[in-house]
mmCIF file of C-alpha atoms and ligand atoms in Angstrom:
data_model
loop_
_atom_site.group_PDB
_atom_site.id
_atom_site.type_symbol
_atom_site.label_atom_id
_atom_site.label_comp_id
_atom_site.label_asym_id
_atom_site.label_seq_id
_atom_site.Cartn_x
_atom_site.Cartn_y
_atom_site.Cartn_z
ATOM 1 C CA MET A 195 72.633 160.183 52.540
ATOM 2 C CA ASP A 196 70.926 160.260 55.965
ATOM 3 C CA GLY A 197 69.993 156.615 56.643
ATOM 4 C CA THR A 198 67.192 157.460 59.079
ATOM 5 C CA ARG A 199 65.260 159.707 56.688
ATOM 6 C CA PRO A 200 66.241 158.407 53.303
ATOM 7 C CA HIS A 201 63.224 159.545 51.263
ATOM 8 C CA ARG A 202 62.775 163.167 52.315
ATOM 9 C CA THR A 203 64.628 164.686 49.437
ATOM 10 C CA ASN A 204 64.242 162.300 46.544
ATOM 11 C CA PRO A 205 60.824 162.571 44.851
ATOM 12 C CA LEU A 206 61.446 159.387 42.885
ATOM 13 C CA LEU A 207 61.888 157.412 46.076
ATOM 14 C CA ARG A 208 58.895 159.095 47.678
ATOM 15 C CA ALA A 209 56.768 158.195 44.654
ATOM 16 C CA SER A 210 57.808 154.561 44.839
ATOM 17 C CA LEU A 211 56.646 154.400 48.472
ATOM 18 C CA LYS A 212 53.123 155.487 47.551
ATOM 19 C CA ARG A 213 50.478 152.866 48.186
ATOM 20 C CA PRO A 214 49.050 151.210 45.049
ATOM 21 C CA ASN A 215 45.714 151.906 43.410
ATOM 22 C CA ILE A 216 43.656 148.928 42.268
ATOM 23 C CA LEU A 217 40.959 149.074 39.594
ATOM 24 C CA ILE A 218 38.069 146.607 39.683
ATOM 25 C CA THR A 219 36.246 146.645 36.380
ATOM 26 C CA GLY A 220 33.739 144.536 34.469
ATOM 27 C CA THR A 221 30.305 144.505 32.882
ATOM 28 C CA PRO A 222 27.528 145.877 35.136
ATOM 29 C CA GLY A 223 26.238 143.118 37.409
ATOM 30 C CA THR A 224 29.413 141.016 37.438
ATOM 31 C CA GLY A 225 30.125 141.945 41.068
ATOM 32 C CA LYS A 226 32.568 144.876 40.955
ATOM 33 C CA THR A 227 31.064 146.864 43.809
ATOM 34 C CA THR A 228 30.636 143.831 46.051
ATOM 35 C CA THR A 229 34.223 142.761 45.357
ATOM 36 C CA ALA A 230 35.692 146.250 45.748
ATOM 37 C CA ARG A 231 33.953 146.790 49.098
ATOM 38 C CA TYR A 232 35.074 143.402 50.377
ATOM 39 C CA ILE A 233 38.679 143.904 49.270
ATOM 40 C CA ALA A 234 38.788 147.399 50.762
ATOM 41 C CA GLU A 235 37.511 146.039 54.074
ATOM 42 C CA ALA A 236 39.987 143.139 54.037
ATOM 43 C CA THR A 237 43.035 145.208 53.100
ATOM 44 C CA GLY A 238 42.417 148.579 54.733
ATOM 45 C CA LEU A 239 42.486 150.306 51.352
ATOM 46 C CA GLU A 240 39.725 152.786 50.591
ATOM 47 C CA HIS A 241 36.860 151.958 48.228
ATOM 48 C CA VAL A 242 36.117 154.564 45.565
ATOM 49 C CA SER A 243 33.004 154.090 43.452
ATOM 50 C CA VAL A 244 33.512 156.089 40.259
ATOM 51 C CA GLY A 245 29.746 156.142 39.726
ATOM 52 C CA ASP A 246 29.267 157.744 43.142
ATOM 53 C CA VAL A 247 31.988 160.331 42.477
ATOM 54 C CA ALA A 248 30.341 161.173 39.132
ATOM 55 C CA LYS A 249 27.001 161.671 40.894
ATOM 56 C CA GLU A 250 28.384 163.625 43.859
ATOM 57 C CA LYS A 251 30.435 165.944 41.668
ATOM 58 C CA GLU A 252 27.742 166.145 38.980
ATOM 59 C CA CYS A 253 29.965 164.957 36.146
ATOM 60 C CA PHE A 254 27.163 164.532 33.590
ATOM 61 C CA GLU A 255 26.430 166.325 30.367
ATOM 62 C CA GLY A 256 22.900 165.012 29.986
ATOM 63 C CA ARG A 257 20.946 161.814 29.606
ATOM 64 C CA ASP A 258 20.786 159.342 26.711
ATOM 65 C CA VAL A 259 17.130 158.370 26.811
ATOM 66 C CA GLU A 260 17.486 155.651 24.193
ATOM 67 C CA LEU A 261 20.307 153.877 26.019
ATOM 68 C CA ASP A 262 18.836 154.727 29.444
ATOM 69 C CA THR A 263 22.157 156.073 30.734
ATOM 70 C CA TYR A 264 23.737 159.371 31.707
ATOM 71 C CA ILE A 265 26.224 161.030 29.360
ATOM 72 C CA LEU A 266 29.425 161.421 31.303
ATOM 73 C CA ASP A 267 31.513 164.583 31.435
ATOM 74 C CA GLU A 268 34.738 162.584 31.357
ATOM 75 C CA GLU A 269 37.100 165.503 31.710
ATOM 76 C CA LYS A 270 35.390 166.747 34.859
ATOM 77 C CA LEU A 271 35.256 163.243 36.330
ATOM 78 C CA LEU A 272 38.936 162.574 35.629
ATOM 79 C CA ASP A 273 39.909 165.876 37.247
ATOM 80 C CA HIS A 274 38.122 164.859 40.456
ATOM 81 C CA LEU A 275 39.470 161.320 40.397
ATOM 82 C CA GLU A 276 43.047 162.479 39.856
ATOM 83 C CA ILE A 277 42.900 164.294 43.199
ATOM 84 C CA ILE A 278 41.238 161.362 44.983
ATOM 85 C CA LEU A 279 43.786 158.829 43.676
ATOM 86 C CA ALA A 280 46.873 160.991 44.060
ATOM 87 C CA ASP A 281 47.999 159.487 47.376
ATOM 88 C CA GLY A 282 47.327 155.858 46.343
ATOM 89 C CA GLY A 283 45.695 153.219 48.531
ATOM 90 C CA LYS A 284 42.377 153.145 46.678
ATOM 91 C CA VAL A 285 40.199 150.310 45.367
ATOM 92 C CA VAL A 286 38.293 151.833 42.484
ATOM 93 C CA ASP A 287 35.300 150.276 40.772
ATOM 94 C CA TYR A 288 33.910 151.183 37.381
ATOM 95 C CA HIS A 289 32.341 149.393 34.418
ATOM 96 C CA SER A 290 34.904 150.718 31.982
ATOM 97 C CA CYS A 291 38.650 151.254 32.186
ATOM 98 C CA GLU A 292 39.987 152.806 29.007
ATOM 99 C CA LEU A 293 39.216 156.387 30.062
ATOM 100 C CA PHE A 294 41.724 156.379 32.930
ATOM 101 C CA PRO A 295 45.423 157.221 32.504
ATOM 102 C CA GLU A 296 47.441 154.006 32.596
ATOM 103 C CA ARG A 297 49.732 155.373 35.340
ATOM 104 C CA TRP A 298 46.872 155.570 37.840
ATOM 105 C CA PHE A 299 46.631 151.829 38.492
ATOM 106 C CA ASP A 300 49.002 149.127 39.654
ATOM 107 C CA LEU A 301 46.580 146.201 39.429
ATOM 108 C CA ILE A 302 43.484 145.655 37.266
ATOM 109 C CA LEU A 303 40.918 143.030 38.224
ATOM 110 C CA VAL A 304 38.290 142.260 35.596
ATOM 111 C CA VAL A 305 35.252 140.606 37.168
ATOM 112 C CA ARG A 306 33.627 138.046 34.852
ATOM 113 C CA ALA A 307 30.260 136.321 35.129
ATOM 114 C CA THR A 308 28.457 133.540 33.315
ATOM 115 C CA ASN A 309 25.434 134.336 31.198
ATOM 116 C CA ALA A 310 22.989 132.728 33.611
ATOM 117 C CA VAL A 311 24.298 134.578 36.661
ATOM 118 C CA LEU A 312 24.392 137.919 34.872
ATOM 119 C CA PHE A 313 20.913 137.438 33.383
ATOM 120 C CA ASP A 314 19.432 136.873 36.844
ATOM 121 C CA ARG A 315 21.292 139.782 38.432
ATOM 122 C CA LEU A 316 20.358 142.267 35.716
ATOM 123 C CA SER A 317 16.738 141.083 35.741
ATOM 124 C CA ALA A 318 16.628 141.528 39.522
ATOM 125 C CA ARG A 319 17.934 145.053 38.984
ATOM 126 C CA GLY A 320 14.948 145.814 36.806
ATOM 127 C CA TYR A 321 16.958 146.543 33.665
ATOM 128 C CA SER A 322 14.922 146.799 30.460
ATOM 129 C CA ALA A 323 15.203 143.800 28.118
ATOM 130 C CA ARG A 324 17.302 145.892 25.767
ATOM 131 C CA LYS A 325 19.717 147.116 28.422
ATOM 132 C CA ARG A 326 20.012 143.594 29.814
ATOM 133 C CA GLU A 327 20.749 142.146 26.368
ATOM 134 C CA GLU A 328 23.371 144.815 25.684
ATOM 135 C CA ASN A 329 25.167 144.032 28.894
ATOM 136 C CA LEU A 330 24.945 140.279 28.371
ATOM 137 C CA GLU A 331 26.413 140.694 24.899
ATOM 138 C CA CYS A 332 29.148 142.944 26.281
ATOM 139 C CA GLU A 333 30.087 140.192 28.752
ATOM 140 C CA ILE A 334 29.948 137.402 26.141
ATOM 141 C CA MET A 335 32.156 139.446 23.807
ATOM 142 C CA GLN A 336 34.521 140.138 26.755
ATOM 143 C CA VAL A 337 34.492 143.831 25.861
ATOM 144 C CA VAL A 338 35.787 145.066 29.217
ATOM 145 C CA LEU A 339 38.513 142.418 29.416
ATOM 146 C CA ASP A 340 39.767 143.367 25.944
ATOM 147 C CA GLU A 341 39.586 147.036 26.889
ATOM 148 C CA ALA A 342 41.719 146.328 29.970
ATOM 149 C CA LEU A 343 44.251 144.293 28.005
ATOM 150 C CA GLU A 344 44.552 147.071 25.434
ATOM 151 C CA SER A 345 44.802 149.874 27.986
ATOM 152 C CA TYR A 346 47.204 148.396 30.564
ATOM 153 C CA GLU A 347 50.232 146.118 30.738
ATOM 154 C CA LYS A 348 48.908 142.575 30.314
ATOM 155 C CA GLU A 349 50.869 141.420 33.372
ATOM 156 C CA ILE A 350 48.766 143.538 35.716
ATOM 157 C CA VAL A 351 45.374 142.473 34.295
ATOM 158 C CA HIS A 352 43.658 139.515 35.974
ATOM 159 C CA GLU A 353 40.238 137.929 35.544
ATOM 160 C CA ILE A 354 38.246 136.998 38.642
ATOM 161 C CA THR A 355 34.711 135.804 39.379
ATOM 162 C CA SER A 356 32.335 136.911 42.130
ATOM 163 C CA GLU A 357 29.485 134.493 42.709
ATOM 164 C CA THR A 358 29.928 133.202 46.237
ATOM 165 C CA GLU A 359 31.272 134.199 49.642
ATOM 166 C CA ASP A 360 34.230 131.909 48.929
ATOM 167 C CA ASP A 361 35.014 133.911 45.790
ATOM 168 C CA LEU A 362 35.077 137.116 47.829
ATOM 169 C CA GLN A 363 37.421 135.627 50.406
ATOM 170 C CA GLU A 364 39.670 134.111 47.759
ATOM 171 C CA ASN A 365 39.876 137.342 45.764
ATOM 172 C CA ALA A 366 40.629 139.353 48.893
ATOM 173 C CA GLN A 367 43.376 136.912 49.838
ATOM 174 C CA ARG A 368 44.893 137.168 46.358
ATOM 175 C CA VAL A 369 44.972 140.949 46.679
ATOM 176 C CA LYS A 370 46.494 140.724 50.169
ATOM 177 C CA ASP A 371 49.237 138.449 48.814
ATOM 178 C CA TRP A 372 49.756 140.815 45.903
ATOM 179 C CA LEU A 373 50.043 143.790 48.291
ATOM 180 C CA THR A 374 52.662 141.978 50.349
ATOM 181 C CA GLN A 375 54.721 141.306 47.228
ATOM 182 C CA TRP A 376 54.184 144.856 46.018
ATOM 183 C CA LYS A 377 55.662 146.217 49.259
ATOM 184 C CA VAL A 378 58.682 143.904 48.946
ATOM 185 C CA ASP A 379 59.215 145.037 45.344
ATOM 186 C CA CYS A 380 58.940 148.688 46.415
ATOM 187 C CA ARG A 381 61.487 148.232 49.174
ATOM 188 C CA ASP A 382 63.842 146.539 46.714
ATOM 189 C CA ARG A 383 63.423 149.399 44.268
ATOM 190 C CA VAL A 384 64.138 151.972 46.963
ATOM 191 C CA GLN A 385 67.197 150.098 48.249
ATOM 192 C CA LYS A 386 68.515 149.791 44.719
ATOM 193 C CA ALA A 387 67.966 153.503 44.063
ATOM 194 C CA GLU A 388 69.642 154.388 47.361
ATOM 195 C CA GLY A 389 72.583 152.195 46.406
ATOM 196 C CA MET A 390 72.900 154.051 43.143
ATOM 197 C CA GLU A 391 72.801 157.413 44.923
ATOM 198 C CA GLU A 392 75.643 156.614 47.265
HETATM 199 P P1 DAT B 494 28.429 145.514 39.759
HETATM 200 O O1 DAT B 494 29.044 146.486 40.727
HETATM 201 O O2 DAT B 494 29.438 144.876 38.874
HETATM 202 O O3 DAT B 494 27.292 146.092 38.992
HETATM 203 P P2 DAT B 494 27.393 144.237 42.145
HETATM 204 O O4 DAT B 494 28.589 144.191 43.022
HETATM 205 O O5 DAT B 494 26.381 145.292 42.405
HETATM 206 O O6 DAT B 494 27.830 144.297 40.597
HETATM 207 O O7 DAT B 494 26.742 142.772 42.206
HETATM 208 C C1 DAT B 494 25.572 142.459 41.494
HETATM 209 C C2 DAT B 494 24.724 141.536 42.343
HETATM 210 O O8 DAT B 494 25.409 140.318 42.526
HETATM 211 C C3 DAT B 494 24.412 142.068 43.733
HETATM 212 O O9 DAT B 494 23.088 141.714 44.045
HETATM 213 C C4 DAT B 494 25.342 141.333 44.657
HETATM 214 C C5 DAT B 494 25.581 140.044 43.924
HETATM 215 N N1 DAT B 494 26.939 139.504 44.129
HETATM 216 C C6 DAT B 494 28.077 139.951 43.583
HETATM 217 N N2 DAT B 494 29.137 139.254 43.991
HETATM 218 C C7 DAT B 494 28.661 138.319 44.835
HETATM 219 C C8 DAT B 494 29.270 137.266 45.597
HETATM 220 N N3 DAT B 494 30.606 137.027 45.567
HETATM 221 N N4 DAT B 494 28.478 136.501 46.366
HETATM 222 C C9 DAT B 494 27.143 136.728 46.412
HETATM 223 N N5 DAT B 494 26.500 137.693 45.715
HETATM 224 C C10 DAT B 494 27.256 138.484 44.933
#
């Protein structure tokens, strides 16, 4: 095999050199968007807000007036996201995670918040009492964390908090360290595969 261009012909090796996709999930108000933006800035990965993609590509089937939310056209949204995530290198944020194919993500960060912090943030957002209570209950019952643990390998699911500037820096550093290790693991995988090819 040509040592200077080892990955031209082997799709398996090419796939293993793809940059990772990271999903940042959690109850609304826990700090997903803030964290995702910060991490993207710190790592050079690209932030993808699933909510923004849904709006831009009009992935809605209507509006649930009672719940005060849009009804998502999941199939349409997933089709758009598949294209966006295909090359890797994305930091994706969304308040749910079970709708995505497991293979899309290499790391899942679940942002958690205390009741008091979430109450204040959702109140500041002008949520109705009902919507606020639903989200607070969702966080207390750790719905999104359980969803993540059921949908992905437990080893790649991590809980984080986002309340202070220090939290943002610390979380970004953790992701940077993880990316460094991820690259080392990729290189090892490629070298091993090359060894097996020879
Ligand atoms: P989400 O995307 O989960 O709905 P957000 O990122 O919009 O949440 O954050 C909700 C509010 O909390 C917003 O006013 C910004 C603030 N916030 C989040 N993380 C923070 C942090 N680490 N330090 C200070 N404020 C933060």
